Tab-separated table of C-alpha atoms in Angstrom:
chain	number	residue	atom	x	y	z
A	1	MET	CA	-14.979	-36.256	3.631
A	2	ALA	CA	-11.833	-37.018	5.351
A	3	ASN	CA	-8.757	-34.254	5.033
A	4	THR	CA	-6.356	-35.804	2.373
A	5	ASN	CA	-3.836	-33.534	3.462
A	6	PRO	CA	-2.243	-34.798	6.971
A	7	PHE	CA	-0.413	-31.490	6.897
A	8	ARG	CA	-2.979	-28.871	5.977
A	9	GLU	CA	-3.929	-27.891	9.594
A	10	ASP	CA	-0.257	-27.353	9.926
A	11	LEU	CA	-0.256	-24.849	6.901
A	12	VAL	CA	-2.842	-22.752	9.161
A	13	THR	CA	-1.460	-19.766	11.594
A	14	ARG	CA	-4.274	-17.222	12.710
A	15	SER	CA	-4.163	-14.868	15.505
A	16	GLN	CA	-7.648	-14.724	16.976
A	17	ALA	CA	-9.345	-10.662	16.675
A	18	ALA	CA	-10.844	-9.677	19.868
A	19	PRO	CA	-14.067	-7.284	20.827
A	20	CYS	CA	-13.269	-3.851	20.844
A	21	THR	CA	-14.793	-0.224	20.175
A	22	VAL	CA	-13.369	1.430	17.078
A	23	VAL	CA	-13.390	4.902	17.100
A	24	ILE	CA	-13.280	6.432	13.635
A	25	PHE	CA	-11.575	10.187	13.818
A	26	GLY	CA	-12.683	11.701	10.504
A	27	ALA	CA	-15.864	9.769	10.023
A	28	THR	CA	-17.220	11.591	7.768
A	29	GLY	CA	-14.499	11.241	4.982
A	30	ASP	CA	-14.433	9.137	1.691
A	31	LEU	CA	-12.227	6.769	3.786
A	32	THR	CA	-14.571	5.833	6.157
A	33	HIS	CA	-17.341	5.602	3.795
A	34	ARG	CA	-16.046	4.170	1.130
A	35	LYS	CA	-13.517	1.603	2.954
A	36	LEU	CA	-13.595	1.319	6.608
A	37	VAL	CA	-17.029	0.782	7.407
A	38	PRO	CA	-17.720	-1.228	4.416
A	39	ALA	CA	-14.802	-3.558	5.401
A	40	LEU	CA	-16.067	-3.692	8.647
A	41	TYR	CA	-19.868	-4.860	7.305
A	42	ASN	CA	-18.114	-7.499	5.111
A	43	LEU	CA	-16.025	-9.223	7.833
A	44	ALA	CA	-19.435	-9.384	9.402
A	45	VAL	CA	-20.922	-10.918	6.133
A	46	GLU	CA	-18.270	-13.190	5.943
A	47	GLY	CA	-18.267	-14.056	10.198
A	48	GLU	CA	-15.003	-12.638	11.035
A	49	LEU	CA	-16.091	-9.809	13.081
A	50	PRO	CA	-15.840	-10.250	16.699
A	51	PRO	CA	-18.990	-9.989	18.486
A	52	GLY	CA	-19.568	-7.093	20.348
A	53	VAL	CA	-17.640	-4.365	18.790
A	54	LYS	CA	-18.531	-1.316	18.399
A	55	ILE	CA	-18.264	1.846	15.783
A	56	ILE	CA	-18.451	5.372	17.197
A	57	GLY	CA	-17.346	8.338	14.086
A	58	PHE	CA	-15.827	11.457	15.813
A	59	ALA	CA	-15.741	14.038	13.706
A	60	ARG	CA	-16.576	17.715	13.214
A	61	ARG	CA	-19.719	18.187	11.994
A	62	GLU	CA	-23.237	17.837	13.710
A	63	LYS	CA	-24.972	14.807	13.097
A	64	SER	CA	-27.234	12.452	15.199
A	65	ASP	CA	-26.054	8.471	14.984
A	66	GLU	CA	-29.822	7.982	12.389
A	67	VAL	CA	-28.172	10.841	10.252
A	68	PHE	CA	-24.567	9.166	10.631
A	69	ARG	CA	-26.451	5.628	10.117
A	70	ALA	CA	-28.175	6.722	6.900
A	71	GLY	CA	-25.159	8.182	5.034
A	72	LEU	CA	-23.273	4.644	5.581
A	73	LYS	CA	-26.454	2.465	4.436
A	74	GLU	CA	-26.638	4.999	1.600
A	75	ILE	CA	-23.410	4.413	0.156
A	76	ASN	CA	-22.622	0.697	1.494
A	77	PRO	CA	-24.385	-1.050	-1.263
A	78	LYS	CA	-22.160	0.365	-4.090
A	79	VAL	CA	-18.915	-0.240	-1.804
A	80	SER	CA	-19.433	-3.103	-0.365
A	81	ARG	CA	-17.655	-6.535	-1.938
A	82	SER	CA	-20.419	-8.959	-0.757
A	83	GLY	CA	-23.175	-6.630	-1.514
A	84	HIS	CA	-25.461	-5.278	1.089
A	85	GLU	CA	-28.174	-7.481	2.739
A	86	ALA	CA	-30.424	-5.575	5.701
A	87	LYS	CA	-30.612	-8.960	7.703
A	88	ILE	CA	-26.978	-8.269	8.402
A	89	TRP	CA	-27.019	-4.598	7.828
A	90	ASP	CA	-29.140	-3.743	10.359
A	91	PRO	CA	-28.143	-5.297	13.307
A	92	PHE	CA	-24.447	-4.293	11.924
A	93	GLU	CA	-25.371	-0.561	12.026
A	94	GLU	CA	-27.403	-0.722	15.873
A	95	ASN	CA	-23.788	-0.868	16.904
A	96	ILE	CA	-22.839	2.391	14.602
A	97	HIS	CA	-22.345	5.509	16.704
A	98	TYR	CA	-21.646	9.557	16.116
A	99	HIS	CA	-19.361	11.423	18.633
A	100	GLN	CA	-19.382	15.197	17.137
A	101	SER	CA	-16.047	17.155	18.461
A	102	GLU	CA	-13.898	19.568	17.202
A	103	PHE	CA	-10.279	17.567	16.686
A	104	GLN	CA	-8.758	20.025	18.985
A	105	ASP	CA	-11.416	20.069	21.723
A	106	VAL	CA	-9.990	18.717	24.640
A	107	ASP	CA	-13.481	18.383	26.409
A	108	GLY	CA	-14.824	16.512	23.173
A	109	TYR	CA	-12.336	13.422	24.138
A	110	GLN	CA	-13.325	13.775	27.808
A	111	ARG	CA	-17.223	12.948	26.679
A	112	LEU	CA	-16.047	10.373	24.249
A	113	ALA	CA	-13.966	8.947	26.990
A	114	ASP	CA	-17.579	9.080	29.392
A	115	ARG	CA	-19.160	7.445	25.995
A	116	LEU	CA	-16.428	4.297	26.199
A	117	ASP	CA	-16.805	3.936	29.456
A	118	GLU	CA	-20.136	3.523	29.423
A	119	ILE	CA	-20.134	1.158	26.814
A	120	ASP	CA	-17.358	-1.156	28.754
A	121	ASN	CA	-19.884	-1.010	31.570
A	122	GLY	CA	-22.257	-2.833	29.801
A	123	ARG	CA	-19.189	-5.286	29.358
A	124	GLY	CA	-18.800	-5.900	32.679
A	125	GLY	CA	-16.529	-2.551	33.041
A	126	LYS	CA	-13.609	-3.723	30.310
A	127	GLY	CA	-13.116	-3.245	26.950
A	128	ASN	CA	-10.543	-2.857	24.436
A	129	ARG	CA	-9.872	0.084	22.391
A	130	LEU	CA	-8.836	0.879	18.559
A	131	PHE	CA	-8.490	4.395	17.459
A	132	TYR	CA	-8.187	5.111	13.739
A	133	VAL	CA	-6.523	8.131	12.814
A	134	ALA	CA	-8.646	8.993	9.653
A	135	SER	CA	-8.862	12.842	9.371
A	136	ALA	CA	-6.360	14.943	7.362
A	137	PRO	CA	-2.667	14.891	8.348
A	138	GLU	CA	-2.577	18.203	10.099
A	139	PHE	CA	-5.090	16.957	12.548
A	140	PHE	CA	-2.744	13.718	13.833
A	141	ASP	CA	-0.546	15.775	16.075
A	142	ASP	CA	-3.990	16.944	17.967
A	143	ILE	CA	-5.503	13.656	18.254
A	144	LEU	CA	-2.906	11.886	19.713
A	145	GLU	CA	-1.959	14.473	22.198
A	146	ASN	CA	-5.712	14.749	23.438
A	147	LEU	CA	-6.105	10.782	23.646
A	148	LYS	CA	-3.360	10.948	26.303
A	149	LYS	CA	-4.738	13.937	27.779
A	150	VAL	CA	-7.772	11.944	28.892
A	151	GLY	CA	-6.216	8.833	29.431
A	152	LEU	CA	-7.705	7.029	26.003
A	153	ASN	CA	-4.016	5.705	25.587
A	154	GLU	CA	-4.192	3.675	28.426
A	155	ALA	CA	-6.291	0.497	28.668
A	156	ALA	CA	-7.666	-1.515	31.455
A	157	ASP	CA	-5.946	-4.644	32.671
A	158	GLY	CA	-5.919	-7.743	30.646
A	159	CYS	CA	-7.076	-5.268	27.869
A	160	TRP	CA	-5.750	-3.231	24.627
A	161	ALA	CA	-5.519	0.526	23.175
A	162	ARG	CA	-4.341	0.659	19.860
A	163	VAL	CA	-3.870	3.116	17.354
A	164	ILE	CA	-3.843	2.848	13.600
A	165	VAL	CA	-2.397	5.906	11.483
A	166	GLU	CA	-3.261	6.741	8.041
A	167	LYS	CA	-1.106	7.923	5.768
A	168	PRO	CA	0.533	10.038	4.433
A	169	PHE	CA	2.756	9.106	7.559
A	170	GLY	CA	5.073	12.486	7.354
A	171	THR	CA	6.011	14.560	4.282
A	172	ASP	CA	9.808	14.479	4.556
A	173	LEU	CA	12.131	12.696	7.259
A	174	PRO	CA	11.972	15.646	9.464
A	175	SER	CA	8.164	15.272	9.849
A	176	ALA	CA	7.848	11.474	9.873
A	177	LYS	CA	10.431	11.876	12.894
A	178	HIS	CA	8.151	14.405	14.498
A	179	LEU	CA	4.745	12.698	14.192
A	180	ASN	CA	6.700	8.992	15.475
A	181	GLU	CA	7.913	11.194	18.792
A	182	VAL	CA	4.520	11.935	19.010
A	183	VAL	CA	3.073	8.538	18.798
A	184	SER	CA	5.471	6.928	20.766
A	185	ARG	CA	4.554	9.467	23.645
A	186	THR	CA	1.105	8.488	23.144
A	187	PHE	CA	1.077	4.745	22.519
A	188	ALA	CA	4.092	2.098	22.634
A	189	GLU	CA	5.433	0.628	19.147
A	190	LYS	CA	3.804	-2.594	19.523
A	191	GLU	CA	0.213	-0.628	19.956
A	192	THR	CA	1.222	1.524	16.660
A	193	TYR	CA	-0.258	0.550	13.601
A	194	ARG	CA	1.134	2.481	10.281
A	195	ILE	CA	-1.470	1.271	7.512
A	196	ASP	CA	-0.696	0.313	3.959
A	197	HIS	CA	-2.706	-0.692	2.772
A	198	TYR	CA	-1.377	-2.261	-0.463
A	199	LEU	CA	0.321	-4.590	2.426
A	200	GLY	CA	-3.398	-5.803	3.006
A	201	LYS	CA	-3.792	-6.846	-0.410
A	202	GLU	CA	-3.746	-10.452	-1.062
A	203	THR	CA	-0.891	-10.959	-3.678
A	204	ALA	CA	1.112	-8.765	-1.754
A	205	GLN	CA	0.714	-11.132	1.091
A	206	ASN	CA	1.458	-14.260	-1.105
A	207	ILE	CA	4.757	-12.783	-2.063
A	208	MET	CA	6.138	-14.354	0.965
A	209	VAL	CA	4.616	-17.810	0.678
A	210	LEU	CA	5.476	-17.818	-3.118
A	211	ARG	CA	9.109	-17.208	-2.463
A	212	PHE	CA	9.407	-19.214	0.869
A	213	ALA	CA	6.797	-22.110	0.467
A	214	ASN	CA	8.226	-23.265	-3.146
A	215	ALA	CA	11.275	-24.818	-3.724
A	216	ILE	CA	11.629	-23.913	-7.364
A	217	PHE	CA	11.781	-19.903	-6.668
A	218	GLU	CA	13.989	-19.202	-3.944
A	219	PRO	CA	16.869	-20.872	-5.203
A	220	LEU	CA	16.818	-18.917	-8.166
A	221	TRP	CA	15.681	-16.062	-6.155
A	222	ASN	CA	18.916	-13.841	-6.693
A	223	ASN	CA	21.263	-11.998	-8.945
A	224	ARG	CA	22.707	-14.879	-10.764
A	225	TYR	CA	19.829	-15.836	-12.269
A	226	ILE	CA	17.707	-12.514	-12.072
A	227	GLU	CA	18.736	-9.600	-14.455
A	228	GLN	CA	15.744	-6.862	-13.427
A	229	VAL	CA	12.767	-6.301	-11.231
A	230	GLN	CA	9.789	-4.068	-12.047
A	231	ILE	CA	7.392	-2.270	-10.199
A	232	THR	CA	4.578	-0.643	-12.003
A	233	CYS	CA	1.456	1.126	-10.495
A	234	SER	CA	-0.534	2.682	-13.724
A	235	GLU	CA	-3.540	4.818	-12.906
A	236	ASN	CA	-5.982	5.875	-15.703
A	237	LEU	CA	-7.516	8.689	-13.962
A	238	GLY	CA	-6.159	12.405	-13.406
A	239	MET	CA	-7.053	14.753	-10.608
A	240	GLU	CA	-11.229	14.228	-10.441
A	241	GLY	CA	-13.125	15.169	-7.224
A	242	GLY	CA	-10.987	17.958	-6.307
A	243	ARG	CA	-7.706	15.749	-5.691
A	244	GLY	CA	-5.843	18.311	-7.269
A	245	GLY	CA	-5.082	20.608	-4.161
A	246	TYR	CA	-3.689	17.864	-2.274
A	247	TYR	CA	-1.782	15.995	-5.102
A	248	ASP	CA	-0.084	19.391	-5.776
A	249	LYS	CA	1.652	19.495	-2.561
A	250	SER	CA	2.220	15.806	-2.571
A	251	GLY	CA	3.345	14.284	-6.163
A	252	ALA	CA	3.698	10.660	-7.280
A	253	MET	CA	7.019	10.256	-5.297
A	254	ARG	CA	5.449	11.309	-1.769
A	255	ASP	CA	1.956	9.558	-3.162
A	256	MET	CA	2.975	6.417	-4.045
A	257	ILE	CA	6.655	5.443	-4.314
A	258	GLN	CA	7.764	6.244	-0.390
A	259	ASN	CA	5.335	4.043	0.983
A	260	HIS	CA	3.127	1.424	-1.390
A	261	LEU	CA	5.871	0.420	-4.359
A	262	LEU	CA	8.568	0.620	-1.604
A	263	GLN	CA	7.179	-1.514	0.756
A	264	LEU	CA	6.192	-3.559	-2.577
A	265	LEU	CA	10.137	-3.834	-3.198
A	266	SER	CA	11.130	-4.510	0.195
A	267	LEU	CA	9.054	-7.845	-0.030
A	268	VAL	CA	10.561	-8.943	-2.956
A	269	ALA	CA	13.939	-8.605	-2.291
A	270	MET	CA	14.019	-9.274	1.500
A	271	GLU	CA	15.972	-12.302	2.886
A	272	PRO	CA	14.163	-15.272	4.879
A	273	PRO	CA	12.923	-13.872	7.934
A	274	THR	CA	13.969	-15.752	11.493
A	275	ASP	CA	10.153	-16.207	11.983
A	276	LEU	CA	6.531	-15.268	11.309
A	277	SER	CA	6.320	-12.760	13.654
A	278	ALA	CA	5.470	-9.108	13.071
A	279	ASP	CA	9.177	-7.995	14.099
A	280	GLY	CA	10.783	-11.424	12.263
A	281	VAL	CA	9.268	-9.910	8.940
A	282	ARG	CA	9.983	-6.330	9.323
A	283	ASP	CA	13.406	-6.114	10.554
A	284	GLU	CA	14.381	-8.118	7.370
A	285	LYS	CA	11.942	-5.665	5.235
A	286	VAL	CA	13.846	-2.436	6.751
A	287	LYS	CA	17.009	-4.107	6.004
A	288	VAL	CA	16.781	-4.156	2.246
A	289	ILE	CA	15.032	-0.328	2.107
A	290	ARG	CA	18.401	0.563	4.049
A	291	SER	CA	20.082	-1.411	1.693
A	292	LEU	CA	18.860	1.255	-1.106
A	293	ARG	CA	21.545	3.146	-2.331
A	294	GLN	CA	21.442	6.836	-2.148
A	295	TRP	CA	21.248	9.022	-5.205
A	296	ASP	CA	21.979	11.929	-3.193
A	297	THR	CA	23.292	14.414	-5.927
A	298	PRO	CA	21.590	16.640	-8.859
A	299	GLU	CA	23.771	14.251	-10.954
A	300	LYS	CA	22.638	11.019	-9.449
A	301	VAL	CA	18.943	11.804	-9.328
A	302	ALA	CA	19.487	13.010	-12.799
A	303	GLU	CA	20.866	9.881	-13.893
A	304	ASN	CA	18.527	7.401	-12.082
A	305	VAL	CA	15.784	9.307	-12.142
A	306	VAL	CA	12.796	10.509	-14.525
A	307	ARG	CA	9.923	12.775	-13.217
A	308	ALA	CA	7.104	13.968	-15.669
A	309	GLN	CA	3.836	15.636	-16.315
A	310	TYR	CA	0.941	14.385	-18.551
A	311	THR	CA	-0.340	16.615	-21.151
A	312	ALA	CA	-3.847	16.826	-22.670
A	313	GLY	CA	-4.758	13.679	-24.148
A	314	THR	CA	-7.400	10.743	-24.369
A	315	VAL	CA	-7.836	7.954	-21.568
A	316	ASP	CA	-10.400	5.342	-22.128
A	317	GLY	CA	-11.875	7.515	-24.892
A	318	VAL	CA	-11.866	10.708	-23.185
A	319	SER	CA	-10.228	13.654	-23.485
A	320	ARG	CA	-8.304	14.704	-20.939
A	321	VAL	CA	-6.347	18.015	-19.910
A	322	GLY	CA	-2.934	18.361	-18.734
A	323	TYR	CA	-1.562	18.189	-15.245
A	324	ARG	CA	-1.003	21.825	-15.000
A	325	GLU	CA	-4.917	22.894	-16.721
A	326	GLU	CA	-6.016	20.602	-13.554
A	327	ASP	CA	-8.578	22.272	-10.613
A	328	ARG	CA	-6.654	23.054	-8.197
A	329	VAL	CA	-3.416	22.728	-9.615
A	330	ASP	CA	-0.536	25.358	-9.942
A	331	PRO	CA	-0.567	26.894	-13.674
A	332	GLU	CA	3.375	26.889	-13.198
A	333	SER	CA	3.355	23.415	-10.599
A	334	MET	CA	6.779	21.708	-10.802
A	335	THR	CA	5.047	18.135	-9.266
A	336	GLU	CA	5.283	15.386	-11.129
A	337	SER	CA	2.295	13.176	-11.644
A	338	TYR	CA	4.448	10.336	-13.109
A	339	VAL	CA	7.809	8.971	-11.439
A	340	ALA	CA	10.708	6.420	-12.450
A	341	VAL	CA	13.036	5.163	-10.238
A	342	ARG	CA	16.123	2.609	-11.161
A	343	CYS	CA	16.878	1.192	-7.433
A	344	MET	CA	20.103	-0.362	-6.828
A	345	ILE	CA	20.078	-2.613	-3.419
A	346	ASP	CA	23.616	-2.804	-2.074
A	347	THR	CA	23.624	-6.471	-0.665
A	348	TRP	CA	24.946	-9.647	-2.239
A	349	ARG	CA	21.864	-11.135	-2.942
A	350	TRP	CA	20.905	-7.958	-5.138
A	351	SER	CA	24.560	-6.820	-6.192
A	352	GLY	CA	23.814	-5.014	-10.369
A	353	VAL	CA	20.236	-6.117	-10.294
A	354	PRO	CA	18.360	-2.669	-11.020
A	355	PHE	CA	14.777	-2.622	-9.735
A	356	TYR	CA	12.678	-0.170	-11.866
A	357	VAL	CA	9.801	1.262	-9.997
A	358	ARG	CA	7.409	3.323	-11.744
A	359	MET	CA	3.883	5.556	-10.758
A	360	GLY	CA	1.856	7.509	-13.383
A	361	LYS	CA	-1.096	9.258	-13.487
A	362	GLN	CA	-3.505	9.081	-16.712
A	363	LEU	CA	-2.006	6.420	-18.166
A	364	PRO	CA	-3.498	3.834	-20.578
A	365	LYS	CA	-5.093	1.634	-17.932
A	366	LYS	CA	-5.277	1.171	-13.920
A	367	ALA	CA	-3.075	-1.823	-12.610
A	368	THR	CA	-0.459	-2.501	-10.513
A	369	GLU	CA	2.138	-5.545	-11.019
A	370	ILE	CA	5.451	-6.845	-10.045
A	371	SER	CA	7.730	-8.617	-12.942
A	372	ILE	CA	10.584	-10.468	-12.164
A	373	HIS	CA	12.846	-10.958	-15.521
A	374	PHE	CA	14.850	-13.620	-15.689
A	375	LYS	CA	18.332	-13.744	-17.280
A	376	SER	CA	18.033	-15.590	-20.919
A	377	PRO	CA	19.299	-18.772	-21.121
A	378	PRO	CA	22.643	-19.094	-23.401
A	379	SER	CA	22.633	-18.341	-27.136
A	380	VAL	CA	22.958	-22.250	-27.887
A	381	LEU	CA	20.481	-24.393	-29.697
A	382	PHE	CA	17.477	-22.904	-29.299
A	383	ASN	CA	18.535	-18.997	-27.974
A	384	SER	CA	20.752	-19.174	-31.461
A	385	ASP	CA	19.018	-17.220	-33.323
A	386	SER	CA	19.093	-14.048	-31.920
A	387	SER	CA	15.756	-13.017	-33.769
A	388	GLY	CA	14.353	-16.339	-32.428
A	389	THR	CA	13.241	-15.672	-28.645
A	390	PRO	CA	11.863	-12.515	-27.130
A	391	GLY	CA	14.194	-12.736	-23.898
A	392	GLY	CA	14.147	-15.186	-20.957
A	393	ASN	CA	11.175	-15.968	-18.195
A	394	VAL	CA	9.026	-13.282	-16.695
A	395	LEU	CA	7.634	-14.180	-13.242
A	396	VAL	CA	4.540	-11.501	-13.043
A	397	ILE	CA	2.884	-10.935	-9.466
A	398	ARG	CA	-0.237	-9.149	-10.334
A	399	ILE	CA	-1.467	-6.756	-7.293
A	400	GLN	CA	-4.617	-5.325	-8.869
A	401	PRO	CA	-6.932	-5.512	-10.224
A	402	ASP	CA	-6.705	-8.909	-11.621
A	403	GLU	CA	-5.033	-10.509	-8.515
A	404	GLY	CA	-3.055	-13.701	-9.167
A	405	ILE	CA	0.264	-14.907	-10.648
A	406	SER	CA	1.995	-15.680	-13.936
A	407	LEU	CA	4.906	-16.857	-15.610
A	408	ARG	CA	6.262	-16.813	-19.130
A	409	MET	CA	8.170	-19.556	-20.460
A	410	MET	CA	9.232	-20.724	-24.001
A	411	SER	CA	7.161	-23.795	-26.025
A	412	LYS	CA	7.270	-25.376	-29.425
A	413	ILE	CA	4.703	-24.319	-31.544
A	414	PRO	CA	3.159	-27.374	-32.779
A	415	GLY	CA	4.113	-28.490	-36.384
A	416	ALA	CA	6.688	-29.823	-38.432
A	417	ASN	CA	8.648	-27.003	-38.119
A	418	LEU	CA	10.739	-26.242	-34.719
A	419	ARG	CA	9.599	-22.266	-34.115
A	420	LEU	CA	8.975	-21.734	-30.521
A	421	GLU	CA	6.865	-19.055	-28.888
A	422	PRO	CA	6.659	-17.744	-25.184
A	423	VAL	CA	3.353	-18.928	-23.624
A	424	LYS	CA	2.321	-17.842	-20.082
A	425	MET	CA	1.001	-20.415	-17.113
A	426	ASP	CA	-1.758	-18.236	-15.283
A	427	PHE	CA	-3.156	-18.294	-11.566
A	428	HIS	CA	-6.136	-15.779	-10.675
A	429	TYR	CA	-7.363	-15.936	-7.145
A	430	ALA	CA	-10.815	-15.792	-7.917
A	431	THR	CA	-10.917	-19.013	-10.145
A	432	SER	CA	-8.839	-21.150	-7.957
A	433	PHE	CA	-10.521	-20.068	-5.078
A	434	GLY	CA	-13.713	-19.874	-6.243
A	435	LYS	CA	-14.154	-16.541	-4.477
A	436	GLY	CA	-12.525	-12.754	-5.144
A	437	SER	CA	-10.207	-11.919	-2.376
A	438	PRO	CA	-10.899	-9.544	0.810
A	439	GLU	CA	-10.562	-5.836	0.599
A	440	ALA	CA	-7.397	-5.030	2.087
A	441	TYR	CA	-8.851	-2.597	4.929
A	442	GLU	CA	-10.648	-6.017	5.990
A	443	ARG	CA	-7.102	-7.830	6.203
A	444	LEU	CA	-5.297	-4.824	8.125
A	445	LEU	CA	-8.200	-4.242	10.603
A	446	LEU	CA	-8.891	-7.669	11.440
A	447	ASP	CA	-5.070	-7.619	12.069
A	448	SER	CA	-4.812	-4.768	14.297
A	449	MET	CA	-7.891	-6.594	15.990
A	450	ALA	CA	-5.878	-9.072	17.007
A	451	GLY	CA	-2.623	-7.446	17.956
A	452	ASP	CA	-0.756	-8.731	14.908
A	453	ALA	CA	1.218	-5.853	13.173
A	454	THR	CA	3.063	-8.164	10.643
A	455	LEU	CA	1.378	-6.068	7.407
A	456	PHE	CA	1.817	-2.478	9.018
A	457	ALA	CA	4.764	-0.489	8.816
A	458	ARG	CA	7.205	0.055	11.677
A	459	ARG	CA	8.962	3.269	12.564
A	460	ASP	CA	12.352	2.573	10.731
A	461	GLU	CA	10.546	1.331	8.016
A	462	VAL	CA	9.016	4.460	7.232
A	463	GLU	CA	11.701	7.031	8.319
A	464	GLU	CA	14.445	4.931	5.890
A	465	ALA	CA	12.041	4.933	3.158
A	466	TRP	CA	11.793	9.014	3.436
A	467	LYS	CA	15.427	9.123	3.736
A	468	PHE	CA	15.615	7.811	0.397
A	469	VAL	CA	12.760	9.601	-1.020
A	470	ASP	CA	14.231	13.307	0.506
A	471	HIS	CA	17.374	13.326	-1.428
A	472	ILE	CA	15.600	12.734	-5.036
A	473	GLU	CA	12.805	15.806	-3.464
A	474	ARG	CA	15.684	18.183	-2.539
A	475	ALA	CA	17.391	17.280	-6.085
A	476	TRP	CA	14.110	18.475	-7.262
A	477	HIS	CA	13.262	21.115	-5.523
A	478	GLU	CA	16.746	22.966	-3.816
A	479	SER	CA	19.119	22.562	-6.279
A	480	ASP	CA	20.138	24.823	-8.478
A	481	ASN	CA	20.792	22.609	-11.501
A	482	ALA	CA	17.629	20.535	-11.149
A	483	PRO	CA	17.063	17.364	-12.885
A	484	PRO	CA	14.458	18.740	-15.767
A	485	MET	CA	10.797	17.997	-15.715
A	486	ALA	CA	9.585	15.648	-18.627
A	487	GLU	CA	6.222	15.723	-20.159
A	488	TYR	CA	4.010	12.710	-21.701
A	489	THR	CA	0.557	12.605	-23.605
A	490	ALA	CA	-2.290	11.601	-21.264
A	491	GLY	CA	-3.138	7.498	-22.351
A	492	SER	CA	0.000	6.708	-23.220
A	493	TRP	CA	2.566	4.762	-21.313
A	494	GLY	CA	5.166	7.914	-19.793
A	495	PRO	CA	7.826	10.234	-21.279
A	496	LYS	CA	10.514	8.823	-23.477
A	497	GLU	CA	12.714	9.724	-20.661
A	498	ALA	CA	11.631	6.782	-18.733
A	499	ASP	CA	12.251	4.089	-21.575
A	500	ASP	CA	15.627	5.854	-22.071
A	501	LEU	CA	16.293	4.850	-18.582
A	502	LEU	CA	15.728	1.449	-19.173
A	503	LYS	CA	17.583	1.412	-22.569
A	504	GLN	CA	20.552	2.577	-20.617
A	505	ASP	CA	20.811	-0.946	-19.388
A	506	GLY	CA	19.632	-2.850	-22.473
A	507	ASN	CA	16.192	-3.295	-20.906
A	508	GLU	CA	12.833	-1.969	-21.511
A	509	TRP	CA	9.398	-1.664	-19.616
A	510	ARG	CA	7.001	-4.428	-19.536
A	511	ARG	CA	4.082	-3.257	-21.165
A	512	LEU	CA	0.561	-4.328	-18.766
């Protein structure tokens, strides 16, 4: 059938991924087994994986190629988005290899360099290399510095060498700056990819399209028409899988707000970029984060931020212990499992519009969404009765798990009487396009092979986000008059103090 849309081809922009060898540091961890290798396998299923891609797992444990492959094969059917087919997996796993070495052992990196040269010689003497740092954060420096010592940060003529660094990218502004300095001494900024998997989610990518490709939204996307914005990340789990040891040193603010949720906020609030290049988009995102009003005193933090820990309760019919009773959590811990922040963006577009950002563990359901709350129409005609309508229009962008977009608007109920009720226009990716969205890591790995850094955080983005978060962390942990720690029952939607935060502005949280 002929293409009836003459503009269809013009809407497709795509950088081509290049063949390469992917070296994963920390290859025996969950991230490799549950996300990275399944993502590469799914790309192979879709025909998106460039031909000749090799995968080398770099880790400290003694393993053979066969044992490493067997472990990946065992878990792949359980976690792969597209299932598991032997006719695809068998040739795919032939390109998977294992390299044993301590992260601090320079000799291990030299052996890795020799192995990569051997692979490249089979390709005619040249090859691209993609290094994925998926180890524990304390090894980031060692890995990056040892790559440089043996020359693996340099590429042959006509080829490239790139590095992907997993979060957490630092634990505060000084540590983030230090890591940035280590990276910059090893790889150029254009070859550095700081990964935030939330930006690889299909709906997150669609925020710019929603705004800038639809004339009905962008004219209304400002403080004249929008009353508030809410960004919620709700998790119905706690410290399962021994996660308490890590989480108790991090907390909701560092683990989620600093990276994932501030990235989503910047996509919602950014100005139109001059073009769709990586720096064109990221220039506008960093302006948003730089424009966040700083809560830089304990008093401002107490007025605009709520932190809390869950107490014993029930989630999905299962009894849960309180945060301080969790395995590997300090019984006197002052680490938050819930945080709610009122963010104010001091720009012409957003002056006076509160952005409420919240994240919590042991809440009733797992979901992440952005809701844009438009101002109510004038209190005349249909809105004259204060008990009549439940507020203005709400545009909801669902990031996970049911990716899609919905718009709430008012409609008349059929019948002789004039009665209004909110209705919802709803768009689901899976039903509209006939298939589920790719996993975030699939898109991000493909982009890194193509040299497209649009969906990766830039150095200044990371540092500006830490600057905002560090003021709050200092007020909590270094101040004599630190704001109190609230509590909420596991299975509830959070502490009363978070509800009160919005009530101060005459608002309330949208129930997911």
